[in-house]
Amino acid sequence: MEDIEAVALLQDPVRRRLYEFVVGRGREVGRNEAAEAAGVGRTLAAFHLDKLVDGGLLEAGSRRLSGRSGPGAGRPAKVYRRSAVERGVSLPARDYGTAAGLLAEAAERAGLDREVREAARREGAALAAGAPCGDLDALAKVLEERGYEPVREDAEDGGAAEGRGEGGGAVLRMRNCPFHAVAERFPPLVCGMNLALLEGLVEGSEGVRVRMDARPGWCCVVAEPSKNNED
């Protein structure tokens, strides 16, 4: 399916609510859970969720939602998660992805990692000039606008110990990397650029610091309160 046709699927308000709920959960979601969140019946939710799968916006699988296995565990249920396929629409068509890949390859071959990081840090500082990022909430707002899908995990969050900061406190993780396609091909260059960009965003802030913490399915950079700002 063409990108424009896939994105057009989200014009339906119910379908859009279902898509945003699944993407926002950051994990596999069952039909009942999605239907309840969207305020529709299970049958209607299933219809729209499968349309989103057909359009390549979601992926479907199956698992036992009870978490149990063996006799009496029940039948596997259909579950949905965000598709790994990227979609983008521009009229007329533009191919910025190829250009970004070629530039990244040239920069890597020329050993321009330091220059790329310096440019990214300047860009981050320029963005912060219009929207200071003195704490995690302020930083999250800026990152959300730029497509990072930030998620704040606090020490008191149940079951989120793996997401806490180095000191066991709050941490801001990003479900989406805006540079994912290029980062997969040139990880050191692009992840270093991404870190420098966020360093520029929090430059001069005494409340937030950023660091590398690459994990599958997440952006390679996380943010957390600065040590001198912790109680």
PDB file of C-alpha atoms in Angstrom:
ATOM      1  CA  MET A   1       0.000   0.000   0.000  1.00  0.00           C
ATOM      2  CA  GLU A   2       1.272   3.466  -0.872  1.00  0.00           C
ATOM      3  CA  ASP A   3       2.245   5.709   2.047  1.00  0.00           C
ATOM      4  CA  ILE A   4      -0.468   8.244   1.248  1.00  0.00           C
ATOM      5  CA  GLU A   5      -3.123   5.508   1.293  1.00  0.00           C
ATOM      6  CA  ALA A   6      -1.811   4.130   4.585  1.00  0.00           C
ATOM      7  CA  VAL A   7      -1.850   7.524   6.280  1.00  0.00           C
ATOM      8  CA  ALA A   8      -5.319   8.213   4.862  1.00  0.00           C
ATOM      9  CA  LEU A   9      -6.596   5.315   6.986  1.00  0.00           C
ATOM     10  CA  LEU A  10      -6.179   7.556  10.018  1.00  0.00           C
ATOM     11  CA  GLN A  11      -8.824   9.993   8.777  1.00  0.00           C
ATOM     12  CA  ASP A  12     -11.440   7.846  10.486  1.00  0.00           C
ATOM     13  CA  PRO A  13     -11.644   9.141  14.089  1.00  0.00           C
ATOM     14  CA  VAL A  14     -12.184   5.702  15.667  1.00  0.00           C
ATOM     15  CA  ARG A  15      -9.326   4.209  13.705  1.00  0.00           C
ATOM     16  CA  ARG A  16      -7.079   7.102  14.701  1.00  0.00           C
ATOM     17  CA  ARG A  17      -7.932   6.683  18.401  1.00  0.00           C
ATOM     18  CA  LEU A  18      -7.140   2.983  18.201  1.00  0.00           C
ATOM     19  CA  TYR A  19      -3.853   3.624  16.425  1.00  0.00           C
ATOM     20  CA  GLU A  20      -2.763   6.310  18.889  1.00  0.00           C
ATOM     21  CA  PHE A  21      -3.654   4.070  21.826  1.00  0.00           C
ATOM     22  CA  VAL A  22      -1.647   1.101  20.530  1.00  0.00           C
ATOM     23  CA  VAL A  23       1.350   3.262  19.659  1.00  0.00           C
ATOM     24  CA  GLY A  24       1.142   5.108  22.959  1.00  0.00           C
ATOM     25  CA  ARG A  25       1.232   1.918  25.030  1.00  0.00           C
ATOM     26  CA  GLY A  26       4.598   0.889  23.666  1.00  0.00           C
ATOM     27  CA  ARG A  27       3.733  -2.813  23.944  1.00  0.00           C
ATOM     28  CA  GLU A  28       1.375  -5.389  22.478  1.00  0.00           C
ATOM     29  CA  VAL A  29      -2.301  -4.530  22.993  1.00  0.00           C
ATOM     30  CA  GLY A  30      -5.289  -6.877  22.859  1.00  0.00           C
ATOM     31  CA  ARG A  31      -8.603  -6.124  21.165  1.00  0.00           C
ATOM     32  CA  ASN A  32     -10.580  -5.768  24.382  1.00  0.00           C
ATOM     33  CA  GLU A  33      -8.127  -3.273  25.853  1.00  0.00           C
ATOM     34  CA  ALA A  34      -8.043  -1.218  22.655  1.00  0.00           C
ATOM     35  CA  ALA A  35     -11.830  -1.243  22.322  1.00  0.00           C
ATOM     36  CA  GLU A  36     -12.301  -0.017  25.884  1.00  0.00           C
ATOM     37  CA  ALA A  37      -9.764   2.766  25.412  1.00  0.00           C
ATOM     38  CA  ALA A  38     -11.414   3.946  22.182  1.00  0.00           C
ATOM     39  CA  GLY A  39     -14.927   3.689  23.606  1.00  0.00           C
ATOM     40  CA  VAL A  40     -16.196   1.251  20.962  1.00  0.00           C
ATOM     41  CA  GLY A  41     -17.302  -2.377  20.851  1.00  0.00           C
ATOM     42  CA  ARG A  42     -14.824  -5.207  20.462  1.00  0.00           C
ATOM     43  CA  THR A  43     -16.093  -6.199  16.992  1.00  0.00           C
ATOM     44  CA  LEU A  44     -15.768  -2.673  15.630  1.00  0.00           C
ATOM     45  CA  ALA A  45     -12.331  -2.297  17.215  1.00  0.00           C
ATOM     46  CA  ALA A  46     -11.198  -5.577  15.647  1.00  0.00           C
ATOM     47  CA  PHE A  47     -12.379  -4.391  12.213  1.00  0.00           C
ATOM     48  CA  HIS A  48     -10.434  -1.118  12.428  1.00  0.00           C
ATOM     49  CA  LEU A  49      -7.336  -2.687  13.975  1.00  0.00           C
ATOM     50  CA  ASP A  50      -7.144  -5.224  11.163  1.00  0.00           C
ATOM     51  CA  LYS A  51      -7.534  -2.411   8.625  1.00  0.00           C
ATOM     52  CA  LEU A  52      -4.525  -0.716  10.227  1.00  0.00           C
ATOM     53  CA  VAL A  53      -2.596  -3.974   9.928  1.00  0.00           C
ATOM     54  CA  ASP A  54      -3.552  -4.285   6.263  1.00  0.00           C
ATOM     55  CA  GLY A  55      -2.325  -0.727   5.730  1.00  0.00           C
ATOM     56  CA  GLY A  56       1.029  -1.464   7.352  1.00  0.00           C
ATOM     57  CA  LEU A  57       0.523   0.937  10.250  1.00  0.00           C
ATOM     58  CA  LEU A  58       0.266  -1.840  12.857  1.00  0.00           C
ATOM     59  CA  GLU A  59       1.557  -5.385  13.139  1.00  0.00           C
ATOM     60  CA  ALA A  60      -0.447  -8.263  14.561  1.00  0.00           C
ATOM     61  CA  GLY A  61       0.546 -11.330  16.533  1.00  0.00           C
ATOM     62  CA  SER A  62      -0.929 -13.670  19.092  1.00  0.00           C
ATOM     63  CA  ARG A  63      -0.187 -14.530  22.707  1.00  0.00           C
ATOM     64  CA  ARG A  64      -1.976 -15.578  25.873  1.00  0.00           C
ATOM     65  CA  LEU A  65      -2.933 -12.367  27.644  1.00  0.00           C
ATOM     66  CA  SER A  66      -3.188 -14.197  30.962  1.00  0.00           C
ATOM     67  CA  GLY A  67       0.563 -14.707  30.952  1.00  0.00           C
ATOM     68  CA  ARG A  68       0.068 -18.380  31.791  1.00  0.00           C
ATOM     69  CA  SER A  69       0.858 -21.437  29.692  1.00  0.00           C
ATOM     70  CA  GLY A  70      -0.240 -25.028  29.604  1.00  0.00           C
ATOM     71  CA  PRO A  71      -3.698 -26.552  30.161  1.00  0.00           C
ATOM     72  CA  GLY A  72      -6.294 -24.067  31.332  1.00  0.00           C
ATOM     73  CA  ALA A  73      -4.313 -21.043  30.171  1.00  0.00           C
ATOM     74  CA  GLY A  74      -6.853 -20.239  27.462  1.00  0.00           C
ATOM     75  CA  ARG A  75      -6.431 -19.676  23.734  1.00  0.00           C
ATOM     76  CA  PRO A  76      -3.912 -17.140  22.409  1.00  0.00           C
ATOM     77  CA  ALA A  77      -5.488 -13.764  21.651  1.00  0.00           C
ATOM     78  CA  LYS A  78      -4.733 -11.477  18.753  1.00  0.00           C
ATOM     79  CA  VAL A  79      -2.542  -8.556  19.774  1.00  0.00           C
ATOM     80  CA  TYR A  80      -1.316  -5.439  18.007  1.00  0.00           C
ATOM     81  CA  ARG A  81       1.814  -3.304  18.097  1.00  0.00           C
ATOM     82  CA  ARG A  82       3.326  -0.444  16.122  1.00  0.00           C
ATOM     83  CA  SER A  83       4.660  -1.403  12.713  1.00  0.00           C
ATOM     84  CA  ALA A  84       8.405  -1.206  12.159  1.00  0.00           C
ATOM     85  CA  VAL A  85       7.761   0.212   8.678  1.00  0.00           C
ATOM     86  CA  GLU A  86       8.141   3.981   8.431  1.00  0.00           C
ATOM     87  CA  ARG A  87       5.510   5.999   6.590  1.00  0.00           C
ATOM     88  CA  GLY A  88       5.864   9.500   5.256  1.00  0.00           C
ATOM     89  CA  VAL A  89       3.852  11.614   2.825  1.00  0.00           C
ATOM     90  CA  SER A  90       4.849  14.662   0.799  1.00  0.00           C
ATOM     91  CA  LEU A  91       3.293  16.128  -2.329  1.00  0.00           C
ATOM     92  CA  PRO A  92       4.953  15.919  -4.744  1.00  0.00           C
ATOM     93  CA  ALA A  93       7.106  13.001  -3.582  1.00  0.00           C
ATOM     94  CA  ARG A  94      10.411  13.836  -1.888  1.00  0.00           C
ATOM     95  CA  ASP A  95      13.224  11.436  -0.985  1.00  0.00           C
ATOM     96  CA  TYR A  96      14.956  12.984   2.008  1.00  0.00           C
ATOM     97  CA  GLY A  97      15.807   9.541   3.393  1.00  0.00           C
ATOM     98  CA  THR A  98      18.144   8.739   0.520  1.00  0.00           C
ATOM     99  CA  ALA A  99      19.789  12.146   0.792  1.00  0.00           C
ATOM    100  CA  ALA A 100      20.279  11.690   4.553  1.00  0.00           C
ATOM    101  CA  GLY A 101      21.814   8.265   3.992  1.00  0.00           C
ATOM    102  CA  LEU A 102      24.235   9.555   1.344  1.00  0.00           C
ATOM    103  CA  LEU A 103      25.300  12.479   3.527  1.00  0.00           C
ATOM    104  CA  ALA A 104      25.786  10.197   6.520  1.00  0.00           C
ATOM    105  CA  GLU A 105      27.900   7.801   4.436  1.00  0.00           C
ATOM    106  CA  ALA A 106      30.040  10.664   3.137  1.00  0.00           C
ATOM    107  CA  ALA A 107      30.500  12.089   6.641  1.00  0.00           C
ATOM    108  CA  GLU A 108      31.471   8.687   8.042  1.00  0.00           C
ATOM    109  CA  ARG A 109      33.955   7.996   5.247  1.00  0.00           C
ATOM    110  CA  ALA A 110      35.520  11.445   5.709  1.00  0.00           C
ATOM    111  CA  GLY A 111      35.769  10.999   9.476  1.00  0.00           C
ATOM    112  CA  LEU A 112      33.570  14.015  10.190  1.00  0.00           C
ATOM    113  CA  ASP A 113      32.001  12.642  13.378  1.00  0.00           C
ATOM    114  CA  ARG A 114      33.248  15.544  15.498  1.00  0.00           C
ATOM    115  CA  GLU A 115      31.998  18.147  13.031  1.00  0.00           C
ATOM    116  CA  VAL A 116      28.584  16.459  12.837  1.00  0.00           C
ATOM    117  CA  ARG A 117      28.290  16.422  16.640  1.00  0.00           C
ATOM    118  CA  GLU A 118      29.282  20.075  16.877  1.00  0.00           C
ATOM    119  CA  ALA A 119      26.645  21.042  14.304  1.00  0.00           C
ATOM    120  CA  ALA A 120      24.023  18.988  16.167  1.00  0.00           C
ATOM    121  CA  ARG A 121      24.945  20.588  19.503  1.00  0.00           C
ATOM    122  CA  ARG A 122      24.569  24.060  17.970  1.00  0.00           C
ATOM    123  CA  GLU A 123      21.167  23.088  16.578  1.00  0.00           C
ATOM    124  CA  GLY A 124      20.050  21.822  19.984  1.00  0.00           C
ATOM    125  CA  ALA A 125      21.185  25.022  21.678  1.00  0.00           C
ATOM    126  CA  ALA A 126      19.296  27.068  19.085  1.00  0.00           C
ATOM    127  CA  LEU A 127      16.125  25.066  19.742  1.00  0.00           C
ATOM    128  CA  ALA A 128      16.528  25.526  23.498  1.00  0.00           C
ATOM    129  CA  ALA A 129      16.818  29.293  23.063  1.00  0.00           C
ATOM    130  CA  GLY A 130      13.125  29.398  22.196  1.00  0.00           C
ATOM    131  CA  ALA A 131      12.063  26.679  24.642  1.00  0.00           C
ATOM    132  CA  PRO A 132      14.370  26.281  27.677  1.00  0.00           C
ATOM    133  CA  CYS A 133      14.717  22.693  28.891  1.00  0.00           C
ATOM    134  CA  GLY A 134      15.478  23.162  32.575  1.00  0.00           C
ATOM    135  CA  ASP A 135      13.667  20.035  33.790  1.00  0.00           C
ATOM    136  CA  LEU A 136      12.375  16.726  32.461  1.00  0.00           C
ATOM    137  CA  ASP A 137       8.858  18.034  31.833  1.00  0.00           C
ATOM    138  CA  ALA A 138      10.107  20.956  29.740  1.00  0.00           C
ATOM    139  CA  LEU A 139      12.462  18.697  27.806  1.00  0.00           C
ATOM    140  CA  ALA A 140       9.692  16.153  27.220  1.00  0.00           C
ATOM    141  CA  LYS A 141       7.493  18.843  25.655  1.00  0.00           C
ATOM    142  CA  VAL A 142      10.204  19.817  23.164  1.00  0.00           C
ATOM    143  CA  LEU A 143      11.027  16.203  22.340  1.00  0.00           C
ATOM    144  CA  GLU A 144       7.353  15.341  21.835  1.00  0.00           C
ATOM    145  CA  GLU A 145       7.051  18.117  19.264  1.00  0.00           C
ATOM    146  CA  ARG A 146      10.018  16.632  17.408  1.00  0.00           C
ATOM    147  CA  GLY A 147       8.622  13.107  17.247  1.00  0.00           C
ATOM    148  CA  TYR A 148      10.639  11.374  19.985  1.00  0.00           C
ATOM    149  CA  GLU A 149       7.543  10.126  21.882  1.00  0.00           C
ATOM    150  CA  PRO A 150       9.072  10.685  25.350  1.00  0.00           C
ATOM    151  CA  VAL A 151       7.942   8.575  28.306  1.00  0.00           C
ATOM    152  CA  ARG A 152       8.754   9.543  31.883  1.00  0.00           C
ATOM    153  CA  GLU A 153       9.406   6.659  34.268  1.00  0.00           C
ATOM    154  CA  ASP A 154       9.669   7.423  37.969  1.00  0.00           C
ATOM    155  CA  ALA A 155      11.191   5.392  40.778  1.00  0.00           C
ATOM    156  CA  GLU A 156       7.776   4.751  42.286  1.00  0.00           C
ATOM    157  CA  ASP A 157       6.361   3.327  39.044  1.00  0.00           C
ATOM    158  CA  GLY A 158       5.585  -0.323  39.597  1.00  0.00           C
ATOM    159  CA  GLY A 159       7.530  -2.721  37.407  1.00  0.00           C
ATOM    160  CA  ALA A 160       9.649   0.008  35.826  1.00  0.00           C
ATOM    161  CA  ALA A 161      12.920  -0.650  37.626  1.00  0.00           C
ATOM    162  CA  GLU A 162      14.675  -1.378  34.331  1.00  0.00           C
ATOM    163  CA  GLY A 163      13.772   2.091  33.125  1.00  0.00           C
ATOM    164  CA  ARG A 164      15.074   4.103  36.048  1.00  0.00           C
ATOM    165  CA  GLY A 165      18.044   6.401  35.994  1.00  0.00           C
ATOM    166  CA  GLU A 166      21.516   5.467  37.178  1.00  0.00           C
ATOM    167  CA  GLY A 167      20.644   6.666  40.658  1.00  0.00           C
ATOM    168  CA  GLY A 168      17.287   4.861  40.704  1.00  0.00           C
ATOM    169  CA  GLY A 169      15.254   8.038  40.133  1.00  0.00           C
ATOM    170  CA  ALA A 170      13.233   9.454  37.252  1.00  0.00           C
ATOM    171  CA  VAL A 171      14.332   8.946  33.679  1.00  0.00           C
ATOM    172  CA  LEU A 172      12.956  10.158  30.367  1.00  0.00           C
ATOM    173  CA  ARG A 173      13.069   7.584  27.586  1.00  0.00           C
ATOM    174  CA  MET A 174      11.977   7.984  23.978  1.00  0.00           C
ATOM    175  CA  ARG A 175       9.949   5.327  22.190  1.00  0.00           C
ATOM    176  CA  ASN A 176      10.795   6.745  18.767  1.00  0.00           C
ATOM    177  CA  CYS A 177      14.055   7.814  17.160  1.00  0.00           C
ATOM    178  CA  PRO A 178      13.345  10.407  14.440  1.00  0.00           C
ATOM    179  CA  PHE A 179      16.562   9.308  12.710  1.00  0.00           C
ATOM    180  CA  HIS A 180      15.887   5.568  12.965  1.00  0.00           C
ATOM    181  CA  ALA A 181      16.328   4.618   9.299  1.00  0.00           C
ATOM    182  CA  VAL A 182      19.713   6.334   9.015  1.00  0.00           C
ATOM    183  CA  ALA A 183      20.800   5.310  12.514  1.00  0.00           C
ATOM    184  CA  GLU A 184      20.373   1.639  11.587  1.00  0.00           C
ATOM    185  CA  ARG A 185      22.936   2.046   8.805  1.00  0.00           C
ATOM    186  CA  PHE A 186      25.353   4.383  10.569  1.00  0.00           C
ATOM    187  CA  PRO A 187      24.807   3.916  14.320  1.00  0.00           C
ATOM    188  CA  PRO A 188      28.001   5.522  15.740  1.00  0.00           C
ATOM    189  CA  LEU A 189      27.660   8.623  13.579  1.00  0.00           C
ATOM    190  CA  VAL A 190      23.905   9.156  13.945  1.00  0.00           C
ATOM    191  CA  CYS A 191      23.598   8.145  17.602  1.00  0.00           C
ATOM    192  CA  GLY A 192      26.496  10.461  18.420  1.00  0.00           C
ATOM    193  CA  MET A 193      24.716  13.230  16.518  1.00  0.00           C
ATOM    194  CA  ASN A 194      21.496  12.516  18.391  1.00  0.00           C
ATOM    195  CA  LEU A 195      23.243  12.670  21.766  1.00  0.00           C
ATOM    196  CA  ALA A 196      24.913  15.963  20.828  1.00  0.00           C
ATOM    197  CA  LEU A 197      21.574  17.414  19.718  1.00  0.00           C
ATOM    198  CA  LEU A 198      20.022  16.650  23.102  1.00  0.00           C
ATOM    199  CA  GLU A 199      23.138  17.877  24.892  1.00  0.00           C
ATOM    200  CA  GLY A 200      22.607  21.182  23.118  1.00  0.00           C
ATOM    201  CA  LEU A 201      18.983  21.228  24.246  1.00  0.00           C
ATOM    202  CA  VAL A 202      19.931  20.950  27.930  1.00  0.00           C
ATOM    203  CA  GLU A 203      23.167  22.954  27.713  1.00  0.00           C
ATOM    204  CA  GLY A 204      23.382  25.369  30.625  1.00  0.00           C
ATOM    205  CA  SER A 205      20.645  23.566  32.520  1.00  0.00           C
ATOM    206  CA  GLU A 206      21.423  22.572  36.090  1.00  0.00           C
ATOM    207  CA  GLY A 207      18.399  20.301  36.306  1.00  0.00           C
ATOM    208  CA  VAL A 208      18.796  17.813  33.439  1.00  0.00           C
ATOM    209  CA  ARG A 209      21.518  15.727  31.867  1.00  0.00           C
ATOM    210  CA  VAL A 210      21.452  13.311  28.926  1.00  0.00           C
ATOM    211  CA  ARG A 211      23.474  10.163  28.306  1.00  0.00           C
ATOM    212  CA  MET A 212      23.693   7.184  25.977  1.00  0.00           C
ATOM    213  CA  ASP A 213      21.689   4.100  26.974  1.00  0.00           C
ATOM    214  CA  ALA A 214      20.989   2.159  23.794  1.00  0.00           C
ATOM    215  CA  ARG A 215      18.267  -0.481  24.140  1.00  0.00           C
ATOM    216  CA  PRO A 216      16.374  -2.393  21.425  1.00  0.00           C
ATOM    217  CA  GLY A 217      13.190  -0.618  20.387  1.00  0.00           C
ATOM    218  CA  TRP A 218      14.066   2.686  22.097  1.00  0.00           C
ATOM    219  CA  CYS A 219      15.961   5.851  21.217  1.00  0.00           C
ATOM    220  CA  CYS A 220      19.647   5.535  22.142  1.00  0.00           C
ATOM    221  CA  VAL A 221      19.605   8.592  24.442  1.00  0.00           C
ATOM    222  CA  VAL A 222      17.902   9.050  27.813  1.00  0.00           C
ATOM    223  CA  ALA A 223      17.520  12.104  30.035  1.00  0.00           C
ATOM    224  CA  GLU A 224      17.495  12.259  33.837  1.00  0.00           C
ATOM    225  CA  PRO A 225      17.859  14.823  36.631  1.00  0.00           C
ATOM    226  CA  SER A 226      21.395  16.117  37.076  1.00  0.00           C
ATOM    227  CA  LYS A 227      23.242  14.730  40.082  1.00  0.00           C
ATOM    228  CA  ASN A 228      23.543  18.204  41.578  1.00  0.00           C
ATOM    229  CA  ASN A 229      19.760  18.534  41.316  1.00  0.00           C
ATOM    230  CA  GLU A 230      18.952  15.288  43.140  1.00  0.00           C
ATOM    231  CA  ASP A 231      17.850  15.362  46.726  1.00  0.00           C
TER     232      ASP A 231
END
